[in-house]
Amino acid sequence: MGVRGLQGFVGSTCPHICTVVNFKELAEHHRSKYPGCTPTIVVDAMCCLRYWYTPESWICGGQWREYFSALRDFVKTFTAVGIKLIFFFDGMVEQDKRDEWVKRRLKNNREISRIFHYIKSHKEQPGRNMFFIPSGLAVFTRFALKTLGQETLCSLQEADYEVASYGLQHNCLGILGEDTDYLIYDTCPYFSISELCLESLDTIMLCREKLCESLGLCVADLPLLACLLGNDIIPEGMFESFRYKCLSSYTSVKENFDKKGNVILAVSDHISKVLHLYQGEKKLEELLPLGPNKALFYKGMASYLLPGQKSPWFFQKPKSVITLDKQVISMSSDSESRQEVPMCTDPESGQEVPMCTDPESRQEVPMCTDPESRQDVPMCTDPESRQEVPMCTGPESRQEVLMWTDSESRQEIIMYTGPESKQEVLVCTDPVSKHEDSMCTYPEINQKLPVATDSEFKLRCTNPEIKQEDPANVGLEIKQQVTMVSDTEILKVARTHHVQAESYLVYNIMSSGEIECSNTLEDELDQALPSQAFIYRPIRQRVYSLLLENCQDVTSTCPAVKEWFVYPGNPLRHPDLVRPLQMTVPGGTPSLKILWLNQEPEIQVRRLDTLLACFNLSSSREELQAVESPFQAFCCLLIYLFVQVDTLCLEDLHAFIAQALCLQGKSTSQLVNLQRSRLTKFHNLKAVVCKACMKENRRITGRVHWGSHHAGRWGRQGSGSHRTGSGYSRSGQGQPWRDQGPGSRQYEHDQWRRY
């Protein structure tokens, strides 16, 4: 995670970069410097999961009540000293980082294999040194924090970018996480979560200014250093020979430093003594061995530029056409008329100007205002491609402003020509809607950028005055983004729910049609239990048909959803292509607008019918309605699980129900000395599940009876069974989930029927 070798370098070679600080003292200083502003810390939640999870038991799914108690104590401690916390979670995996994501998932697989080997060898849970985050903890943590009244956000791109951007724009006290990328971003101070002492609120602050002083660089050089060392976008091996040459010519090699430390010093020395000499005179591709990786390298550099920032290393005027991606222009909304007007923002005055209408074509033309002449300047249009480019001119320099959106990083890129040097400079803007708060912002930051964004109004732009060449000459790879859902209103609702961390994977499915699921604690050698990726795939397929509404028509051809799911035997070279599965809902499948936006009381009945249809449990509606509401979803899950997996036995059912009943209404301290009780409810829930399973020809038997037919986990491996569709049984047919195979194979609904 972050820049290769930088964490170790900071700890061993440059320890003076790390300073012990106290959050209570920092908050008091912040309040005195910015009266009326609440000291706020932006928390990279994904970096904090290991810190938050303190319970000793973790191998069997984790201790939720203890974990929730730890979260509550964490929030309470910061609240007590007047510090506000904003939590960010990863909301997607960018395509440029997919290879790195795959590499980490495969590494996790090896760690999980070692965990199960230890359990089988020692008959006990491994120690904390082999700790692996319990499955689903990140998703559950979002809702736990919301329950605790915390502002929780989910990213639309790489979370560290949005964390750094939010911290900069809102003048936050700092960022709390564990990622060396926060040393590279030019943003607010970076604090270590692993060094945090919650009782005293002491931790370590890693100072990027001191890092630059040690390396002989300036802050604007850090993105270049990060890319040359390797990060989540640039593979470490890309510049291995270049780093070796730097090390060979480096005259100040420290014998007491490790090799990686000397490499960082050598590369930094090359930047400061060689590359700086040609800054502004030569292109980076003339100074570095970029070769065919030029576009990727520039993209890696641009990924560190926050809204309004520019890099001195991007200066050359491109000779190529810039194919602008589907752009998102912010809309000004009249609350009474509900009519949205496309706006363009003057970069000098910061004022928004509405688009005008071409009287001949009746088409809207975005207008920008020249601050000197006060005249509206329309966007120029390519007569062939009919693509528009917002052209704005500065008051003195007459700077031409060109903006496009990079589809991979989802950053808006602005190229403008300097007043004297006529050189173009790269500036990035934030694609995520700004979160208004009572917090203060720096005056130089709190200005509107040339074009703000919203995901529902898209344009593609080109500059007709620039000669067409390969877009890679600009240093960025531009691709068109196509959404799976055309209804902009419902897509906007899904996006809002996603950003506010109120849904999971829904917006990813509707926008890009691509989702991922990380590692779960599954034993790849246990053939009796199928992977959760296969068990729940039929549910996902029905949900896909619900979200991609065009798929509800039997005559239409639905696009497949790309699933990057980790399961035993999947090398993750390609995503699994999974097609939606039509489902039957009593009264017909309701639209998303009805399910999400209609608040009529009778719609709740349709929501329940739709939920049961997703689980293929419409026939058990009567039994489930008799169950009190806290346990209805629980019984849905158990019925589905036991219908799908024949190797689960009666003792497993007893354990699931007992756990749900025992945890209800119990505090963490009460759970320590808990007796097994509530037998009436226990038997009622058991009866509901067993009766519903019998309707699906699934009889749940005890382990004694089960063992004579299934060896599975307690005997010979390789005789379990998995049911994946509706209406038929597949008992005794081996391990069908093991035969599905990884990769890009397409999964149709008839392949998932039980037979």
Tab-separated table of N, CA and C in Angstrom, residues 322-330 379 387-388 390 403-413 431 451-462 477-486 488 491 507 510-511:
chain	number	residue	atom	x	y	z
A	322	ILE	N	-7.238	16.205	-27.891
A	322	ILE	CA	-7.565	15.682	-26.576
A	322	ILE	C	-9.005	15.213	-26.629
A	323	THR	N	-9.205	13.917	-26.622
A	323	THR	CA	-10.556	13.376	-26.659
A	323	THR	C	-11.117	13.407	-25.255
A	324	LEU	N	-12.055	14.277	-25.050
A	324	LEU	CA	-12.574	14.449	-23.710
A	324	LEU	C	-13.561	13.353	-23.400
A	325	ASP	N	-13.439	12.845	-22.177
A	325	ASP	CA	-14.317	11.779	-21.743
A	325	ASP	C	-15.705	12.342	-21.458
A	326	LYS	N	-16.640	11.441	-21.152
A	326	LYS	CA	-17.975	11.879	-20.797
A	326	LYS	C	-17.876	12.769	-19.583
A	327	GLN	N	-18.192	14.028	-19.758
A	327	GLN	CA	-17.984	14.988	-18.704
A	327	GLN	C	-19.219	15.222	-17.909
A	328	VAL	N	-19.000	15.638	-16.684
A	328	VAL	CA	-20.097	15.858	-15.796
A	328	VAL	C	-20.112	17.321	-15.424
A	329	ILE	N	-21.081	18.071	-15.902
A	329	ILE	CA	-21.177	19.491	-15.603
A	329	ILE	C	-22.212	19.683	-14.504
A	330	SER	N	-21.891	20.479	-13.504
A	330	SER	CA	-22.822	20.646	-12.391
A	330	SER	C	-24.056	21.403	-12.837
A	379	MET	N	-18.782	27.738	-25.880
A	379	MET	CA	-17.885	26.597	-26.084
A	379	MET	C	-17.744	26.375	-27.580
A	387	GLN	N	-18.538	17.672	-30.753
A	387	GLN	CA	-18.114	17.643	-29.364
A	387	GLN	C	-17.680	19.033	-28.950
A	388	GLU	N	-17.980	19.382	-27.706
A	388	GLU	CA	-17.788	20.745	-27.263
A	388	GLU	C	-16.615	20.878	-26.315
A	390	PRO	N	-15.220	23.714	-23.466
A	390	PRO	CA	-15.406	25.011	-22.816
A	390	PRO	C	-14.142	25.840	-22.956
A	403	MET	N	-10.860	21.481	-20.438
A	403	MET	CA	-11.114	20.544	-19.350
A	403	MET	C	-11.637	19.226	-19.879
A	404	TRP	N	-11.141	18.132	-19.307
A	404	TRP	CA	-11.688	16.817	-19.631
A	404	TRP	C	-11.651	15.935	-18.406
A	405	THR	N	-12.368	14.813	-18.467
A	405	THR	CA	-12.408	13.888	-17.335
A	405	THR	C	-11.698	12.601	-17.705
A	406	ASP	N	-10.784	12.192	-16.862
A	406	ASP	CA	-10.099	10.922	-17.048
A	406	ASP	C	-11.003	9.826	-16.502
A	407	SER	N	-11.432	8.913	-17.376
A	407	SER	CA	-12.422	7.912	-16.979
A	407	SER	C	-11.901	6.919	-15.968
A	408	GLU	N	-10.592	6.695	-15.941
A	408	GLU	CA	-10.050	5.707	-15.021
A	408	GLU	C	-9.958	6.255	-13.606
A	409	SER	N	-9.321	7.424	-13.477
A	409	SER	CA	-9.172	7.997	-12.143
A	409	SER	C	-10.365	8.860	-11.768
A	410	ARG	N	-11.229	9.130	-12.764
A	410	ARG	CA	-12.404	9.961	-12.573
A	410	ARG	C	-12.038	11.343	-12.042
A	411	GLN	N	-10.881	11.814	-12.455
A	411	GLN	CA	-10.469	13.163	-12.119
A	411	GLN	C	-10.733	14.060	-13.313
A	412	GLU	N	-11.125	15.295	-13.040
A	412	GLU	CA	-11.241	16.255	-14.120
A	412	GLU	C	-9.886	16.898	-14.325
A	413	ILE	N	-9.431	16.951	-15.555
A	413	ILE	CA	-8.119	17.486	-15.880
A	413	ILE	C	-8.303	18.791	-16.649
A	431	PRO	N	-14.091	15.273	-8.558
A	431	PRO	CA	-15.344	14.829	-9.148
A	431	PRO	C	-16.454	14.622	-8.139
A	451	VAL	N	-14.877	24.174	-13.812
A	451	VAL	CA	-16.085	23.400	-14.053
A	451	VAL	C	-16.272	22.442	-12.906
A	452	ALA	N	-17.413	22.510	-12.209
A	452	ALA	CA	-17.712	21.535	-11.160
A	452	ALA	C	-18.395	20.351	-11.797
A	453	THR	N	-18.620	19.298	-11.004
A	453	THR	CA	-19.118	18.083	-11.640
A	453	THR	C	-20.336	17.501	-10.963
A	454	ASP	N	-21.110	16.794	-11.728
A	454	ASP	CA	-22.216	15.982	-11.256
A	454	ASP	C	-22.337	14.857	-12.265
A	455	SER	N	-22.628	13.663	-11.780
A	455	SER	CA	-22.499	12.502	-12.651
A	455	SER	C	-23.616	12.356	-13.667
A	456	GLU	N	-24.591	13.205	-13.639
A	456	GLU	CA	-25.735	12.978	-14.508
A	456	GLU	C	-25.736	13.782	-15.801
A	457	PHE	N	-24.863	14.771	-15.962
A	457	PHE	CA	-24.862	15.580	-17.176
A	457	PHE	C	-23.520	15.405	-17.839
A	458	LYS	N	-23.469	14.708	-18.952
A	458	LYS	CA	-22.200	14.292	-19.523
A	458	LYS	C	-21.998	14.899	-20.907
A	459	LEU	N	-20.782	15.335	-21.184
A	459	LEU	CA	-20.390	15.819	-22.504
A	459	LEU	C	-19.081	15.176	-22.883
A	460	ARG	N	-18.857	15.000	-24.142
A	460	ARG	CA	-17.527	14.619	-24.606
A	460	ARG	C	-16.999	15.778	-25.417
A	461	CYS	N	-15.742	16.140	-25.211
A	461	CYS	CA	-15.212	17.356	-25.815
A	461	CYS	C	-13.913	17.106	-26.557
A	462	THR	N	-13.713	17.850	-27.616
A	462	THR	CA	-12.415	17.882	-28.274
A	462	THR	C	-12.103	19.314	-28.648
A	477	GLU	N	-4.444	8.410	-20.619
A	477	GLU	CA	-5.206	7.480	-21.436
A	477	GLU	C	-6.688	7.767	-21.230
A	478	ILE	N	-7.351	8.229	-22.262
A	478	ILE	CA	-8.728	8.663	-22.150
A	478	ILE	C	-9.655	7.591	-22.723
A	479	LYS	N	-10.629	7.186	-21.941
A	479	LYS	CA	-11.588	6.194	-22.404
A	479	LYS	C	-12.999	6.675	-22.095
A	480	GLN	N	-13.921	6.237	-22.908
A	480	GLN	CA	-15.302	6.643	-22.724
A	480	GLN	C	-15.955	5.782	-21.654
A	481	GLN	N	-16.687	6.433	-20.750
A	481	GLN	CA	-17.386	5.717	-19.699
A	481	GLN	C	-18.837	5.529	-20.103
A	482	VAL	N	-19.310	4.320	-20.037
A	482	VAL	CA	-20.684	4.013	-20.395
A	482	VAL	C	-21.366	3.404	-19.183
A	483	THR	N	-22.525	3.929	-18.816
A	483	THR	CA	-23.250	3.396	-17.669
A	483	THR	C	-24.182	2.284	-18.109
A	484	MET	N	-24.467	1.373	-17.197
A	484	MET	CA	-25.347	0.244	-17.493
A	484	MET	C	-26.817	0.651	-17.433
A	485	VAL	N	-27.114	1.760	-16.768
A	485	VAL	CA	-28.483	2.227	-16.592
A	485	VAL	C	-28.619	3.601	-17.230
A	486	SER	N	-29.627	3.796	-18.033
A	486	SER	CA	-29.799	5.068	-18.747
A	486	SER	C	-30.655	6.066	-17.990
A	488	THR	N	-31.245	8.634	-15.687
A	488	THR	CA	-30.345	9.494	-14.911
A	488	THR	C	-30.875	9.784	-13.513
A	491	LEU	N	-30.156	6.749	-11.388
A	491	LEU	CA	-28.706	6.627	-11.245
A	491	LEU	C	-28.179	7.641	-10.228
A	507	TYR	N	-24.412	1.000	-6.790
A	507	TYR	CA	-24.038	2.006	-7.786
A	507	TYR	C	-22.980	1.471	-8.747
A	510	MET	N	-24.778	-0.477	-11.404
A	510	MET	CA	-25.576	0.349	-12.305
A	510	MET	C	-24.721	1.271	-13.167
A	511	SER	N	-23.559	1.660	-12.673
A	511	SER	CA	-22.733	2.593	-13.436
A	511	SER	C	-21.746	1.878	-14.348
